Short mmCIF file of C-alpha atoms in Angstrom, two decimals:
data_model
loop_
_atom_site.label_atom_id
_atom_site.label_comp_id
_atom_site.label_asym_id
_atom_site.label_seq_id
_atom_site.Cartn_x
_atom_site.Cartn_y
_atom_site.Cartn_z
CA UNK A 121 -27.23 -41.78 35.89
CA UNK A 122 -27.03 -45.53 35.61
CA UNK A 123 -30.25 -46.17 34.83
CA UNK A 124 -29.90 -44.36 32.22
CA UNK A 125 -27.23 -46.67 30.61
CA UNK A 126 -28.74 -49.28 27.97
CA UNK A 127 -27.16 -52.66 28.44
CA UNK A 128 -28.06 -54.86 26.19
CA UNK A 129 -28.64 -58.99 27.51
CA UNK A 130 -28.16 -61.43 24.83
CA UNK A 131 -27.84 -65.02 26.77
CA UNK A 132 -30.05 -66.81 29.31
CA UNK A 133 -28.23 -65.58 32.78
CA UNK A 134 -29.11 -66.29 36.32
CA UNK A 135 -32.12 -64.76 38.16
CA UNK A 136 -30.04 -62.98 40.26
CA UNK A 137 -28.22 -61.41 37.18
CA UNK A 138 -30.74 -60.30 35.45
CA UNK A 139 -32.57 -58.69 38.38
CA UNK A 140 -29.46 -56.32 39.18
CA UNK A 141 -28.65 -55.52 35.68
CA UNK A 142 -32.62 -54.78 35.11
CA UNK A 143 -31.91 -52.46 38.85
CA UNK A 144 -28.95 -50.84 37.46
CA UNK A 145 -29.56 -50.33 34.21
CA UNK A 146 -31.84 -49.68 31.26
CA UNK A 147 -32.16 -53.60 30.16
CA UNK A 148 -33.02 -54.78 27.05
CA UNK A 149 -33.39 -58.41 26.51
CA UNK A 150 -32.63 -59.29 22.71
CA UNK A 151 -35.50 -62.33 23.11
CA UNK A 152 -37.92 -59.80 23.64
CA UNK A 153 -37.60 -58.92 19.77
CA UNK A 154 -37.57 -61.26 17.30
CA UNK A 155 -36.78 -58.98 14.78
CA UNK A 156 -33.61 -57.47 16.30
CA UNK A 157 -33.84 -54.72 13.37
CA UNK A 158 -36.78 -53.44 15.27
CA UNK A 159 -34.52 -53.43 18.66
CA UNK A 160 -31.66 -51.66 16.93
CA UNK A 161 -33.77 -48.95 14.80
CA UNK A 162 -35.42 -47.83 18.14
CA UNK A 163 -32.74 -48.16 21.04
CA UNK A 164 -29.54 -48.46 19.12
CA UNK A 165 -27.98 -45.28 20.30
CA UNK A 166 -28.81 -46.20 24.04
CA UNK A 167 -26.95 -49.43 24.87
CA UNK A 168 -23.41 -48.91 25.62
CA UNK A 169 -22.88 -52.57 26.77
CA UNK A 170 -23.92 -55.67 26.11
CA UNK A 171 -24.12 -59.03 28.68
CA UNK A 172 -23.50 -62.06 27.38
CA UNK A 173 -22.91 -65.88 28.10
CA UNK A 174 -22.28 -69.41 26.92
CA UNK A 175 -25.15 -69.55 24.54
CA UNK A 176 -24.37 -66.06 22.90
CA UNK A 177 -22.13 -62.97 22.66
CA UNK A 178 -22.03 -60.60 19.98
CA UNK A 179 -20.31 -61.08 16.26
CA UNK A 180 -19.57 -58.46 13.56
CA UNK A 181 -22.98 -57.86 12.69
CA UNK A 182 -24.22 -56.86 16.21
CA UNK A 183 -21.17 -55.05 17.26
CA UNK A 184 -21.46 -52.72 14.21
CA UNK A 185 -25.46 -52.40 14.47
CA UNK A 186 -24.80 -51.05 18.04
CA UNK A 187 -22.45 -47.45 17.45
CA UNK A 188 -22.49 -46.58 20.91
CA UNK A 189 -21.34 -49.99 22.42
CA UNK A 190 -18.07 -49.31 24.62
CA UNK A 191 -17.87 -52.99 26.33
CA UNK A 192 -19.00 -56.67 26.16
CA UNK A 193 -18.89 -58.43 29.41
CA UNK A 194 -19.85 -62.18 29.36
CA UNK A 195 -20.95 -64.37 31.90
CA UNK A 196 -18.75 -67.07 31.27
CA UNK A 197 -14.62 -67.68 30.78
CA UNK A 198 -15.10 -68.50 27.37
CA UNK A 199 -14.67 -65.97 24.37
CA UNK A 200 -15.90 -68.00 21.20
CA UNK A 201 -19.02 -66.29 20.87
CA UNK A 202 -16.98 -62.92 20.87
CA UNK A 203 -15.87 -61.27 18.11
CA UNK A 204 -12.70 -60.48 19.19
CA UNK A 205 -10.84 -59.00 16.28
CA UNK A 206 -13.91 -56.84 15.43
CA UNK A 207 -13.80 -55.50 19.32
CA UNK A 208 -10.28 -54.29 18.73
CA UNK A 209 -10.79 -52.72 15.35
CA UNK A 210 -13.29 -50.77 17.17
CA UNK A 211 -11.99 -50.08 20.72
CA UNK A 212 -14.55 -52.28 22.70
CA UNK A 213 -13.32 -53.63 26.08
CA UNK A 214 -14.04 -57.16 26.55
CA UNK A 215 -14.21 -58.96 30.24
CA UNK A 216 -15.23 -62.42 31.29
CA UNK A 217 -15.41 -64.37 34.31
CA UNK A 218 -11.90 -66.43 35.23
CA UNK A 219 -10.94 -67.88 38.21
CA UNK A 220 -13.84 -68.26 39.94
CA UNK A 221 -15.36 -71.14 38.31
CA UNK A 222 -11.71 -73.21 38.26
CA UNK A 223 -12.35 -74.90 40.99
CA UNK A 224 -15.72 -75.71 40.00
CA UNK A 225 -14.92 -76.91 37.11
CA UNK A 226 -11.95 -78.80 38.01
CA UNK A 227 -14.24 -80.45 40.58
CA UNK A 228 -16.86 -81.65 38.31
CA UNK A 229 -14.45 -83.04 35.76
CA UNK A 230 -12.64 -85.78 38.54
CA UNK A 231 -16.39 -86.32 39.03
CA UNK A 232 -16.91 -87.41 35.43
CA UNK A 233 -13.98 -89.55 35.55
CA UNK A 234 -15.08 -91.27 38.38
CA UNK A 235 -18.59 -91.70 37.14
CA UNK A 236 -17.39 -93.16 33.74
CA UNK A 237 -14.33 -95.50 35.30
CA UNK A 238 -17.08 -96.51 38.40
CA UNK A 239 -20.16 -96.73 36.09
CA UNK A 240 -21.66 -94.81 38.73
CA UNK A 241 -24.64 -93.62 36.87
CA UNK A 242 -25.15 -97.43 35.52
CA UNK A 243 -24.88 -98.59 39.18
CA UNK A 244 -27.59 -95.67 40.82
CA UNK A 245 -29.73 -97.19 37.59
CA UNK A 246 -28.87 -100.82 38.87
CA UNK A 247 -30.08 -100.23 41.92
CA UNK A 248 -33.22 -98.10 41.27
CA UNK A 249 -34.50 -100.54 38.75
CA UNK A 250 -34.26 -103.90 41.26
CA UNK A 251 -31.71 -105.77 39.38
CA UNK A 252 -29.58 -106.18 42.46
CA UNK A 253 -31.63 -108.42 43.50
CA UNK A 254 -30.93 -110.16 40.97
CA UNK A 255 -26.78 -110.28 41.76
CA UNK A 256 -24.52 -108.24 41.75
CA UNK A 257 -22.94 -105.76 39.44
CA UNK A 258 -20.11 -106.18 37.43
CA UNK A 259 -16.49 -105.18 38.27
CA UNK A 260 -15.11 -101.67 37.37
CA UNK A 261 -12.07 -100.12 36.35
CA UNK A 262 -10.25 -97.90 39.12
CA UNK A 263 -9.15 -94.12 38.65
CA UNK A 264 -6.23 -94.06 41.12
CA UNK A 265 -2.67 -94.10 38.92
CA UNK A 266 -4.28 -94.21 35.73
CA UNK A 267 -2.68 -91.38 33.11
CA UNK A 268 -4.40 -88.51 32.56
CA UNK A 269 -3.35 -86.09 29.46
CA UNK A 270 -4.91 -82.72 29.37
CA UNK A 271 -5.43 -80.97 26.28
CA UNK A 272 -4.87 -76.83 27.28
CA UNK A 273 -2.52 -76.32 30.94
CA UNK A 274 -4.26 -73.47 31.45
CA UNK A 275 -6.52 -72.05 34.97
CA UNK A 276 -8.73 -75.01 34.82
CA UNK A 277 -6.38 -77.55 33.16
CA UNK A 278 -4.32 -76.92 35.66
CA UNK A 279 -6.60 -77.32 38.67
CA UNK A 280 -7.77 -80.61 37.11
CA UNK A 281 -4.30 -82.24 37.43
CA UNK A 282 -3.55 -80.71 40.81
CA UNK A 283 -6.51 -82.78 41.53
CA UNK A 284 -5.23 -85.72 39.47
CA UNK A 285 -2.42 -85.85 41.43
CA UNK A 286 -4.29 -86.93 44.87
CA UNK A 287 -5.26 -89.71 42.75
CA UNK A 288 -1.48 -90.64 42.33
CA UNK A 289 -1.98 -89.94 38.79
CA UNK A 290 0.87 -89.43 36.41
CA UNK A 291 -0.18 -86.02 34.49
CA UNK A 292 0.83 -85.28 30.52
CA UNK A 293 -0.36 -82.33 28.94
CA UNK A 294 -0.80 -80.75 25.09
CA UNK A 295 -0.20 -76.86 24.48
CA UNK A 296 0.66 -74.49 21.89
CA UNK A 297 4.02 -74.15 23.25
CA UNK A 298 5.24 -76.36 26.32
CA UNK A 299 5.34 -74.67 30.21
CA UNK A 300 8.73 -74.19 31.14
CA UNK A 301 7.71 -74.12 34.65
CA UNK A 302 5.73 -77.13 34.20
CA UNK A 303 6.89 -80.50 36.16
CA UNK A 304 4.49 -82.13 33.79
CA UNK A 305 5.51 -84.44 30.63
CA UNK A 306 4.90 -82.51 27.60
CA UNK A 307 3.45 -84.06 24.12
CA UNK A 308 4.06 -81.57 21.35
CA UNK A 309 0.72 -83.11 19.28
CA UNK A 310 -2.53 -84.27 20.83
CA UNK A 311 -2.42 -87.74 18.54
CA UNK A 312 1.18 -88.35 20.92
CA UNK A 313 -0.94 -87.48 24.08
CA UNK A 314 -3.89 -89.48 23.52
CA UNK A 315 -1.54 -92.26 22.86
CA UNK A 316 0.38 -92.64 26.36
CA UNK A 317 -2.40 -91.80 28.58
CA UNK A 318 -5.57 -93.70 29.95
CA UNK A 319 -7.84 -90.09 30.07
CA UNK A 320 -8.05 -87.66 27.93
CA UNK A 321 -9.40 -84.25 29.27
CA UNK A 322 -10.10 -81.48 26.99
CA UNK A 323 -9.52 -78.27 28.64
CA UNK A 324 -8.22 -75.85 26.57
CA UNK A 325 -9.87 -72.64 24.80
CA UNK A 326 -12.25 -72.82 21.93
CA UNK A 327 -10.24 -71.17 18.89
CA UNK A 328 -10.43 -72.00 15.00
CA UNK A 329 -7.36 -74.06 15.66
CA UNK A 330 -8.53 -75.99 18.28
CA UNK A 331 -12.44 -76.94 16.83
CA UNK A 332 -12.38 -80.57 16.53
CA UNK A 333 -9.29 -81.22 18.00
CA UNK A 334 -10.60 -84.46 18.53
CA UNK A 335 -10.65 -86.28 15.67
CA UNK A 336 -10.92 -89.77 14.51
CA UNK A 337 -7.01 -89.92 14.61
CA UNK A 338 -7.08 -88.80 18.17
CA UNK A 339 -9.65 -91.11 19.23
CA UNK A 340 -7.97 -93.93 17.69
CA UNK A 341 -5.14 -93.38 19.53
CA UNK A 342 -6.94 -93.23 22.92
CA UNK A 343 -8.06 -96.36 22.06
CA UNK A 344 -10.91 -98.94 23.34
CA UNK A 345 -9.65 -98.89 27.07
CA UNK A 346 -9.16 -94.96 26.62
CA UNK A 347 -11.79 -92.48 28.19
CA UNK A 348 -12.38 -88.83 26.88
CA UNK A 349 -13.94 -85.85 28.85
CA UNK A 350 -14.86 -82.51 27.64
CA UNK A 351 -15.44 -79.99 29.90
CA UNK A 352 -14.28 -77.24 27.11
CA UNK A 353 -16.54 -76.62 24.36
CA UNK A 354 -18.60 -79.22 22.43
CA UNK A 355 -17.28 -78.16 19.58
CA UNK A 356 -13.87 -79.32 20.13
CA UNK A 357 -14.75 -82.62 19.38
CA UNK A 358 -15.93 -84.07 16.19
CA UNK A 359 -19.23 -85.40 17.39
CA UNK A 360 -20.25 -87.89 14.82
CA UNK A 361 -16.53 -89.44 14.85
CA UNK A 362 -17.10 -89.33 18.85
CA UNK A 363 -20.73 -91.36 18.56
CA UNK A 364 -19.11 -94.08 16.12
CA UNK A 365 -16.15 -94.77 18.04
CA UNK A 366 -18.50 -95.48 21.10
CA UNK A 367 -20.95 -97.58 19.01
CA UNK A 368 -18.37 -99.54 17.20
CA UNK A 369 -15.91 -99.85 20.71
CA UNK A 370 -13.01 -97.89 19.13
CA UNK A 371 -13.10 -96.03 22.51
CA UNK A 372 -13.84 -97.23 26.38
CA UNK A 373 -15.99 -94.48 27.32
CA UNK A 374 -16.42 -90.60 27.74
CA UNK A 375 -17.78 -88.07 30.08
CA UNK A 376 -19.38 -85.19 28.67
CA UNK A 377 -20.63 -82.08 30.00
CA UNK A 378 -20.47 -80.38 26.45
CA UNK A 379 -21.90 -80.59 23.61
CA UNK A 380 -21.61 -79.41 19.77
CA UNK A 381 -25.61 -78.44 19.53
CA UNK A 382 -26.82 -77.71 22.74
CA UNK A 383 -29.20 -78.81 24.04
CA UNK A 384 -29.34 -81.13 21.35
CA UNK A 385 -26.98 -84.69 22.00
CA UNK A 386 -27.35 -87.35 20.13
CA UNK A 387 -29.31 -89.95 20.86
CA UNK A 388 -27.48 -92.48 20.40
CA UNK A 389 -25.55 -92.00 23.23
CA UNK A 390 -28.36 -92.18 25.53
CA UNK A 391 -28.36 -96.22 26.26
CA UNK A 392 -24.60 -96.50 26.53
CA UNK A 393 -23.31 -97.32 30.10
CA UNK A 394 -20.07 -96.33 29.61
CA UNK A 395 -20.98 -92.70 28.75
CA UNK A 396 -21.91 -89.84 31.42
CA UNK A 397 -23.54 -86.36 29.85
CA UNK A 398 -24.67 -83.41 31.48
CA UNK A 399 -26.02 -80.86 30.33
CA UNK A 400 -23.34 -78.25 30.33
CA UNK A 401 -23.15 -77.62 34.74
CA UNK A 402 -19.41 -77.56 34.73
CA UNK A 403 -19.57 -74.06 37.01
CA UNK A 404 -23.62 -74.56 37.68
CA UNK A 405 -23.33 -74.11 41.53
CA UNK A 406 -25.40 -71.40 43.42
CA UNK A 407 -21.86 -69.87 44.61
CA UNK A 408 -19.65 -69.87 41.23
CA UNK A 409 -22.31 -68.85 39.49
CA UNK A 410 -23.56 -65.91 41.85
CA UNK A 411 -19.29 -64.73 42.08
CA UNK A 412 -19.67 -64.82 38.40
CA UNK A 413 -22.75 -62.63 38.26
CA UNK A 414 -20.72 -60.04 40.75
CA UNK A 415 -17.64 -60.00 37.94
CA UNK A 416 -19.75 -59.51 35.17
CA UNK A 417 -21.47 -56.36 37.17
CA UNK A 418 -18.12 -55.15 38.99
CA UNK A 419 -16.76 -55.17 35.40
CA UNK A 420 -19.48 -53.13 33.56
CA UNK A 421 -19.84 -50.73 37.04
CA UNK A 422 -15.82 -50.43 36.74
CA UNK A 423 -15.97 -49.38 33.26
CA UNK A 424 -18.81 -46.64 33.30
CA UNK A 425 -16.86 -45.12 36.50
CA UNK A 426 -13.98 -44.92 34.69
CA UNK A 427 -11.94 -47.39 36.91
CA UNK A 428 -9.77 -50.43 35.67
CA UNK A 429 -11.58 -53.51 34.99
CA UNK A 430 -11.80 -56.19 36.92
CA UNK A 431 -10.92 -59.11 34.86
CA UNK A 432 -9.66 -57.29 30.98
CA UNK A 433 -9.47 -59.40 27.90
CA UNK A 434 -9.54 -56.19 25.54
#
């Protein structure tokens, strides 16, 4: 019996998640015990899989509190809050949710360009506050042909410069190793990249390798006409580095829908024009996020019927 099953939640999902795993399963939600000892001492040997998400998975100490966990299925594409090597030591399948937030994504971040190049959030404020009135606002800086470099060619960096293109954008990329089927120009360092294009997009997976691959050298080399936007991970880029360049006008401007302490963002961003933050939405739409929710339950239904998953990482 399903319900039977103890799946343990340990992120802030959607509604509509929650309410079928709570349906289909015996739920436990790790907020609802602050001292997870207590949680593990009592229902330990029921949960066989744990949900997670963006704002937590499950590292060493979890995975070996919980000795009947078979699988970790997490409602988001990225792994960083997933002890992976742990999960193979120990046989647990991992799953996330791919492909059906790359368009999403993808979408939002030519939005972000658009709304730092355009000043479009500056402009709505313009408006709203009467100073047109007062004349007009000052000239922008267009999108269409500008450079864009993307840090990671992967599903989403992909989709971003299929996008680009429409723009008539020249595309550039930086990977580990460079796409032999790519038509794009390959930089074999991200200092290189962020010196022969106009945009910088980071897009790539959150690894120890790749945490603050943006650096002061990097930003330097975008430059004060340069714009950065991270739709990755917020730890990719070294925030305090990121805040001075703005403040000092080392860089032009940056779009940012992540953040290194969320929901915390420094404040001194928050009067800068030429910066656009959000508060992490990059796949927030009532469809990606509901096809999402239907993974992460296909996935954990898959695995307790003995079927293939749907989307394997382990």
């Amino acid at each position: 019996m399903a319900e039977s099953i103890g799946v343990l939640l340990v992120a802030q999902v959607m509604p509509y998640l929650e309410q079928q795993l709570n349906t289909r399963y015996q739920l436990f939600r790790i907020w609802d015990y602050p001292q997870t000892t207590h949680l593990f001492a009592k229902h330990a040997a029921a949960i066989r899989a744990v949900v997670g998400g963006v704002n937590g998975g499950a590292d060493a100490e979890l995975i070996d509190a919980l000795p009947k966990l078979e699988i970790i299925s997490t409602f988001s594409v990225g792994m960083d809050k997933i002890d992976l090597e742990k999960c193979k030591e120990k046989g647990i399948r991992v799953c996330n949710t791919p492909d059906v937030l790359t368009d999403e994504v993808a979408d939002l971040t030519i939005g972000l360009i658009l709304a730092v190049l355009r000043r479009i959030c500056d402009c709505d404020r313009f408006v709203r506050s009467g100073n047109w009135k007062l004349g007009d606002y000052k000239l922008t800086t267009k999108f269409s042909g500008k450079t864009v470099g993307i840090i990671g060619l992967g599903r989403i960096g992909s989709a971003v410069a299929k996008r680009a293109e429409g723009f008539n954008c020249p595309i550039s990329y930086y990977s580990r190793t460079e796409k032999q089927d790519s038509k794009y120009k390959y930089y074999p360092s991200v200092v290189e990249l962020a010196s022969n294009c106009h945009i910088l997009v980071v897009a790539c997976p959150l690894t120890d390798e790749t945490h603050h691959i943006i650096n002061r050298e990097v930003i330097n080399a975008l430059g004060p006409k340069g714009v950065l936007i991270n739709i990755g991970r917020g730890k990719h880029v070294d925030e305090p580095e990121l805040v001075s360049a703005l403040l000092e006008g080392r860089l032009g401007g940056a779009g940012l829908d992540v953040f290194e302490n969320e929901p915390h963002v420094p404040e001194e961003l928050f009067g800068l024009e030429n910066v656009v933050l959000l508060p992490h939405v990059g796949s927030g739409t009532v469809e990606t996020r509901t096809a999402m929710a239907d993974l992460v339950l296909g996935n954990l239904e898959a695995h307790f019927l003995g079927k293939p998953l749907l989307t394997p990482w382990i």
